[in-house]
Amino acid sequence: MRPFSYQRATDPGMAVQALGGAAAANEPLTKAAAQPLAGGTTLIDLMKLDVMRPTAIVDIGPLAHAWSAIAPGGDGLRLGALAKMSDVAAHAEIQRSYPVIADSLKLAASAQLRNMATLGGNVMQRTRCNYFRDVSYENCNKRNPGSGCAAMDGVNRMHAVLGTSDQCIATYPGDFAQALIALDAMVEITGKAGTRSMPFAQLHKAPGSTPDIETVLQPGELISAFSIQGRWPRSVYLKARDRQSYEFALSSAAIALDVQDGTIRDARVALGGVATVPWRAREAEALLKGQKFDDGLAQRVADAAFAEAKGRRHNSFKIALGKRVVARALQQAVTMEI
Amino acid sequence: MTAAAPAPKTNMGQPVPRYDAAAKVTGKATYASDMPLDNPAHAFLVTSAIAKGRIDRFELDDAKRVRGVIDIVTHENAPKLKESKLFSNGGYAGTTIQPLKSAEITHDGQIIAVVLAESYEAAREAANRVKVSYTAAAPSATFDSPGTTAAAAKGQNSQFKEDPKVGDFAKAFDAAEVKLSVSYETPTQHHNPMELFTTSCAWMGDNLVIYEGSQYVYGLKNGVAEQLGIDADKVRVVNPYVGGGFGSRGSMTPRTAIIAAIARRLNRPIKLVPTRDQGFTIATYRAETRHEIRLGASRDGKLVALRHEGAEVSSRPDAYCVGGTKTTTRLYACPNVDSLVSIVRADRNTPGFMRSPPEVPYLFALESALDELAVKLNMDPVELRRINDATRDPIDGKPYTSRSLMACFDEAAKAFGWSQRSPQPKSMSDGDWLIGYGCAATCYPTQMAPSAARVRLQRDGRTRVEIAGHEIGTGAYTVIAQTAAERLGVSLEKVAVFMGDSDLPPAPVAGGSNSTASTCSAVMMVCDQIRHRLFKALMPSDSLADKAKETVGISPAPSTQAAKGDRRLDIEKAFDALGVGVVEEYGEWKPEGAPLDSFRAMHNGQVRLVGGHQMKDQIAYAFGAEFVEIRVNRFTHEIRCPRLVGAFAAGRIMNPRTARSQLMGGLIWGMSSALLEATEIDERNARYVNDNLADYLVPVNADVPGVEVIMLSEQDDHINPVGAKGLGELANVGTNAAICNAIHHATGQRIRKLPVRLENIEL
């Protein structure tokens, strides 16, 4: 770990100033000299590995009193960015009205990490690609733009099959983001000019030719809240993984349905563990709307969700696995009692 | 009794709590890197990013500018060390590849520089700022990689003596009514003990103290002395607690002598704490293996021919070999046996012992093949093993000292509910999950080695036991304290045990599951010397003294072994008669059949293990049977193991609590070695990829909801004075086969390559 200054931000303005003040123009957020510290479960880890080398840490923990609301209301849900994963997962109303959110959080990481990690930090969690996390590999386009990708033809069992580019196949590792993207969540961003909201689906950027740019956030901008319209009691998060707990998804599906009289009025399908960013399978959703559910439909939906998938040497299995996960998650969502 | 402290059966000791339990759960137990040092410099390693080639140049300016950096040691300015031979060639080292010796790189993650600084943080930061230019060559990563070489193990490795054979395999296999010919593979695995591979070195004049987690303090002491070219008596290794070893700390690693040499030059203590990922390359590991098994049987299931061919990966300079055919050719009665082990050399760090060295990979092959044969014969796999149960070693014809294999199968089968299994594959399910039941045998050689001990008894019964044994988490303090308490008839609370210090009387390596048998036999013998002195003082006539030796207990404290009519001795009277305040005895014990040079070797840090198939007239093994339930998800193909049941017989069980814990840990590790653990190698550059505990998967609690350990009562008077067979390495053997056998039962699919991942399941 390299030396850094440490500052506690006691109000949002101070945090934004401390984070944005020193930033160079066009500097990607991940390379910014000043980085915000919330739960610390990703940042500190990457600093120890020498992957991230900030010179200033701005502790936004003191903002929790304003930014950690868990507020289900009549017309939707608002979640503060500094709410702890464990608190949201354990919230009775979240479990009742948004099971996909509660389960995506509950099935992530370990109890200890969920007690530390915040929602905002969770969606900003960086990839677990071993070649990204090991600085002894020169060739990582995410760390060293233009240096190549060691994972492309390396050990890539955990890597993505959707949203990849010839520059990067690193998987977005989180779970909660799939629930957010499925539920058309809005993300509230606090910056120099105050707060603005945009669809969560626009937050992350697929790697394309700039894998070092992971989100649209600029230095000096912080996620302050998430909001969701309506209730989604018929929703599930299904996660397939190598061990029963404390493990990233090989493939996961966040499904939310609105079923009336056996007909699917609205359907949301998001995929985890298989894509470079939180992934919404809109083509798959389109097949569901207005239909009555059966196993054949589930299969067509699953096929559509992975129509564009591209496997590499060790991760091609994720395509077949992902389809089965989607189909099974749909069955569970259709048959769940609400 | 609680489940954690099973009630003792016949020939079992009391399930007393761990001697070191309170110290460990309160954090008071001091591990090597907890030892205070006077103004230490902190060391951080720089390791190579290539597996083969040369270092052209270091750029150190940036690193040296980090505040607090003292020095950066590379091959260009490192102290010179003397060669150390591989342990299997009469030396101490786990690898002959020495750090900082030249610009040559022979494996990934080789130590190429040591950064010294005033703080750990500064050393680590500076290490991150060291830039290295290499000329890289294309390395050979593993089996089938271009550039590897293969040759028979026999002749390359002096510890691998023979490829066991008997009868005429080829002819018998040819004529067999039922034949099976199959191949299996096991992956690279790393021990990953919780305690990192830390080393602290402090010189006081010409004397060196090393604080390092070691499974063999005498070996390390002598090995470091040899590399430094100093008298072994000048070196002391201290580690009262070891945070897990599993074989990784059995032989000397390259880090210790170089840190000691740098500390001497710096004239200051040095503390080294390497990272988790560095542990993958600066210590040893279990290399990947391949197996070809051929079995011939009669239609009624009698084995007539067995051949086991194994291949293992080792490094370029060192012919390490685990060679498990010595066990797999002896487990079942079969008149015609053949075997061959070969070593494939690649550009890798040298592998080494990993619990349980040969049996984990080799029995995976044999116990999987047995299950395949049972399916071919349409026979219950337990019955197939019963039909082929042996009373004598099929290779040499020697009788087993005791063998409770089938009793273990019967007990475990009953507890597991094996009779509920419908034999047809894919015939059992529960909702989304296909269910499979599988079983396998386990065995592990019973081994002993020479050991010394010193015991001091005071008038008030307080007892001090000194022995350079090792507490690697197994319960060594506890069973040694119990042994002394029982033998002297003093209460357990009065016994203090001192271990993990090479200034104490020598004990063997804590490896090969020999520790309890060896150290407790030595402690027993020395306690008897004390009893003899005391009895003799009160009853000077020899015959009386001899008679008195038969009784148990020399103090009024109750003794568990005391029988009615035992004569007790008044300890205070005995001390008065002797006219002493303290009675202290030192003794050296060696097992029957130990070589002539045993005691000299013991003091020189070289182990002379005897036992297993190498006993003169008998063969000694511990046995067990393991049953598992596997569930395979129809949709995700996830594989889970809700139940593990094992029954084991290992002679005298010294402490059912610590023994159960060992066996339970073994079952869990056995499951893990089948379903989770594998070190992935990037074949392009021969580097380990998942070198951390997030990506090298080990089980979490949710993966092992049900583990049941059954200990059978077994008496064996032929092995050692204690009557104990080692069991630390017993339970994680065969589990991998039981898992794959259960997967076959659940899915109809036979998996012959570990680990089993969900993508290997086709439904």
PDB file of N, CA and C in Angstrom, chain B residues 24 29-34 191-198 212-215 239-246 248-249 276 470-474:
ATOM      1  N   LYS B  24      -5.799 -20.195  22.966  1.00  0.00           N
ATOM      2  CA  LYS B  24      -6.110 -19.962  21.553  1.00  0.00           C
ATOM      3  C   LYS B  24      -7.347 -19.100  21.385  1.00  0.00           C
ATOM      4  N   ALA B  29      -2.256 -17.272  22.615  1.00  0.00           N
ATOM      5  CA  ALA B  29      -1.264 -18.185  22.037  1.00  0.00           C
ATOM      6  C   ALA B  29      -0.371 -17.389  21.085  1.00  0.00           C
ATOM      7  N   THR B  30       0.930 -17.510  21.275  1.00  0.00           N
ATOM      8  CA  THR B  30       1.846 -16.709  20.463  1.00  0.00           C
ATOM      9  C   THR B  30       2.378 -17.542  19.303  1.00  0.00           C
ATOM     10  N   TYR B  31       2.058 -17.110  18.109  1.00  0.00           N
ATOM     11  CA  TYR B  31       2.592 -17.731  16.899  1.00  0.00           C
ATOM     12  C   TYR B  31       3.903 -17.018  16.540  1.00  0.00           C
ATOM     13  N   ALA B  32       4.601 -17.588  15.575  1.00  0.00           N
ATOM     14  CA  ALA B  32       5.967 -17.120  15.308  1.00  0.00           C
ATOM     15  C   ALA B  32       6.033 -15.610  15.103  1.00  0.00           C
ATOM     16  N   SER B  33       5.128 -15.068  14.294  1.00  0.00           N
ATOM     17  CA  SER B  33       5.253 -13.641  13.996  1.00  0.00           C
ATOM     18  C   SER B  33       4.707 -12.770  15.129  1.00  0.00           C
ATOM     19  N   ASP B  34       4.174 -13.393  16.195  1.00  0.00           N
ATOM     20  CA  ASP B  34       3.754 -12.629  17.379  1.00  0.00           C
ATOM     21  C   ASP B  34       4.915 -12.391  18.338  1.00  0.00           C
ATOM     22  N   HIS B 191      -1.624 -26.018   0.350  1.00  0.00           N
ATOM     23  CA  HIS B 191      -2.048 -26.233   1.734  1.00  0.00           C
ATOM     24  C   HIS B 191      -2.855 -25.060   2.286  1.00  0.00           C
ATOM     25  N   ASN B 192      -2.396 -23.857   1.996  1.00  0.00           N
ATOM     26  CA  ASN B 192      -3.036 -22.655   2.533  1.00  0.00           C
ATOM     27  C   ASN B 192      -3.325 -22.722   4.029  1.00  0.00           C
ATOM     28  N   PRO B 193      -2.329 -23.022   4.862  1.00  0.00           N
ATOM     29  CA  PRO B 193      -2.566 -22.928   6.301  1.00  0.00           C
ATOM     30  C   PRO B 193      -2.878 -21.481   6.653  1.00  0.00           C
ATOM     31  N   MET B 194      -3.647 -21.278   7.721  1.00  0.00           N
ATOM     32  CA  MET B 194      -4.016 -19.913   8.090  1.00  0.00           C
ATOM     33  C   MET B 194      -2.776 -19.059   8.343  1.00  0.00           C
ATOM     34  N   GLU B 195      -1.816 -19.608   9.093  1.00  0.00           N
ATOM     35  CA  GLU B 195      -0.596 -18.848   9.375  1.00  0.00           C
ATOM     36  C   GLU B 195       0.230 -18.732   8.100  1.00  0.00           C
ATOM     37  N   LEU B 196       0.604 -17.504   7.774  1.00  0.00           N
ATOM     38  CA  LEU B 196       1.408 -17.281   6.574  1.00  0.00           C
ATOM     39  C   LEU B 196       2.829 -17.817   6.801  1.00  0.00           C
ATOM     40  N   PHE B 197       3.626 -17.824   5.733  1.00  0.00           N
ATOM     41  CA  PHE B 197       4.982 -18.381   5.839  1.00  0.00           C
ATOM     42  C   PHE B 197       5.944 -17.307   6.354  1.00  0.00           C
ATOM     43  N   THR B 198       5.729 -16.956   7.615  1.00  0.00           N
ATOM     44  CA  THR B 198       6.522 -15.882   8.213  1.00  0.00           C
ATOM     45  C   THR B 198       7.832 -16.441   8.780  1.00  0.00           C
ATOM     46  N   GLU B 212       9.618 -19.320  13.582  1.00  0.00           N
ATOM     47  CA  GLU B 212       8.989 -19.696  12.311  1.00  0.00           C
ATOM     48  C   GLU B 212       8.070 -20.884  12.545  1.00  0.00           C
ATOM     49  N   GLY B 213       6.884 -20.829  12.002  1.00  0.00           N
ATOM     50  CA  GLY B 213       5.974 -21.973  12.068  1.00  0.00           C
ATOM     51  C   GLY B 213       6.620 -23.145  11.348  1.00  0.00           C
ATOM     52  N   SER B 214       6.919 -24.199  12.091  1.00  0.00           N
ATOM     53  CA  SER B 214       7.613 -25.331  11.488  1.00  0.00           C
ATOM     54  C   SER B 214       7.009 -26.620  12.010  1.00  0.00           C
ATOM     55  N   GLN B 215       6.974 -27.623  11.163  1.00  0.00           N
ATOM     56  CA  GLN B 215       6.561 -28.948  11.606  1.00  0.00           C
ATOM     57  C   GLN B 215       7.771 -29.784  12.020  1.00  0.00           C
ATOM     58  N   ASN B 239       8.752 -22.141  18.091  1.00  0.00           N
ATOM     59  CA  ASN B 239       7.367 -21.953  17.628  1.00  0.00           C
ATOM     60  C   ASN B 239       6.407 -22.738  18.508  1.00  0.00           C
ATOM     61  N   PRO B 240       6.015 -22.183  19.652  1.00  0.00           N
ATOM     62  CA  PRO B 240       5.133 -22.925  20.561  1.00  0.00           C
ATOM     63  C   PRO B 240       3.794 -23.292  19.933  1.00  0.00           C
ATOM     64  N   TYR B 241       3.356 -22.533  18.959  1.00  0.00           N
ATOM     65  CA  TYR B 241       2.123 -22.864  18.236  1.00  0.00           C
ATOM     66  C   TYR B 241       2.380 -22.699  16.745  1.00  0.00           C
ATOM     67  N   VAL B 242       1.769 -23.561  15.971  1.00  0.00           N
ATOM     68  CA  VAL B 242       1.888 -23.481  14.517  1.00  0.00           C
ATOM     69  C   VAL B 242       0.482 -23.379  13.949  1.00  0.00           C
ATOM     70  N   GLY B 243       0.258 -22.378  13.110  1.00  0.00           N
ATOM     71  CA  GLY B 243      -1.093 -22.135  12.590  1.00  0.00           C
ATOM     72  C   GLY B 243      -1.420 -22.982  11.382  1.00  0.00           C
ATOM     73  N   GLY B 244      -1.302 -24.276  11.552  1.00  0.00           N
ATOM     74  CA  GLY B 244      -1.589 -25.207  10.468  1.00  0.00           C
ATOM     75  C   GLY B 244      -0.323 -25.508   9.675  1.00  0.00           C
ATOM     76  N   GLY B 245      -0.156 -26.777   9.337  1.00  0.00           N
ATOM     77  CA  GLY B 245       1.026 -27.147   8.573  1.00  0.00           C
ATOM     78  C   GLY B 245       0.624 -27.946   7.347  1.00  0.00           C
ATOM     79  N   PHE B 246       0.000 -29.111   7.578  1.00  0.00           N
ATOM     80  CA  PHE B 246      -0.503 -29.972   6.507  1.00  0.00           C
ATOM     81  C   PHE B 246       0.611 -30.435   5.574  1.00  0.00           C
ATOM     82  N   SER B 248       3.185 -28.412   4.672  1.00  0.00           N
ATOM     83  CA  SER B 248       3.880 -27.279   4.048  1.00  0.00           C
ATOM     84  C   SER B 248       5.064 -26.796   4.874  1.00  0.00           C
ATOM     85  N   ARG B 249       5.113 -27.180   6.154  1.00  0.00           N
ATOM     86  CA  ARG B 249       6.210 -26.712   7.001  1.00  0.00           C
ATOM     87  C   ARG B 249       7.089 -27.878   7.450  1.00  0.00           C
ATOM     88  N   ARG B 276      -0.221 -13.965   1.150  1.00  0.00           N
ATOM     89  CA  ARG B 276      -0.881 -15.243   0.835  1.00  0.00           C
ATOM     90  C   ARG B 276      -0.457 -15.748  -0.540  1.00  0.00           C
ATOM     91  N   HIS B 470       5.460 -30.615  18.114  1.00  0.00           N
ATOM     92  CA  HIS B 470       4.856 -29.486  17.407  1.00  0.00           C
ATOM     93  C   HIS B 470       3.345 -29.479  17.591  1.00  0.00           C
ATOM     94  N   GLU B 471       2.823 -28.325  17.977  1.00  0.00           N
ATOM     95  CA  GLU B 471       1.365 -28.185  18.073  1.00  0.00           C
ATOM     96  C   GLU B 471       0.895 -27.521  16.789  1.00  0.00           C
ATOM     97  N   ILE B 472       0.528 -28.338  15.820  1.00  0.00           N
ATOM     98  CA  ILE B 472       0.089 -27.795  14.530  1.00  0.00           C
ATOM     99  C   ILE B 472      -1.433 -27.715  14.483  1.00  0.00           C
ATOM    100  N   GLY B 473      -2.039 -27.758  15.658  1.00  0.00           N
ATOM    101  CA  GLY B 473      -3.497 -27.681  15.719  1.00  0.00           C
ATOM    102  C   GLY B 473      -4.142 -29.018  15.992  1.00  0.00           C
ATOM    103  N   THR B 474      -3.322 -30.054  16.133  1.00  0.00           N
ATOM    104  CA  THR B 474      -3.843 -31.416  16.234  1.00  0.00           C
ATOM    105  C   THR B 474      -4.239 -31.805  17.649  1.00  0.00           C
TER     106      THR B 474
END
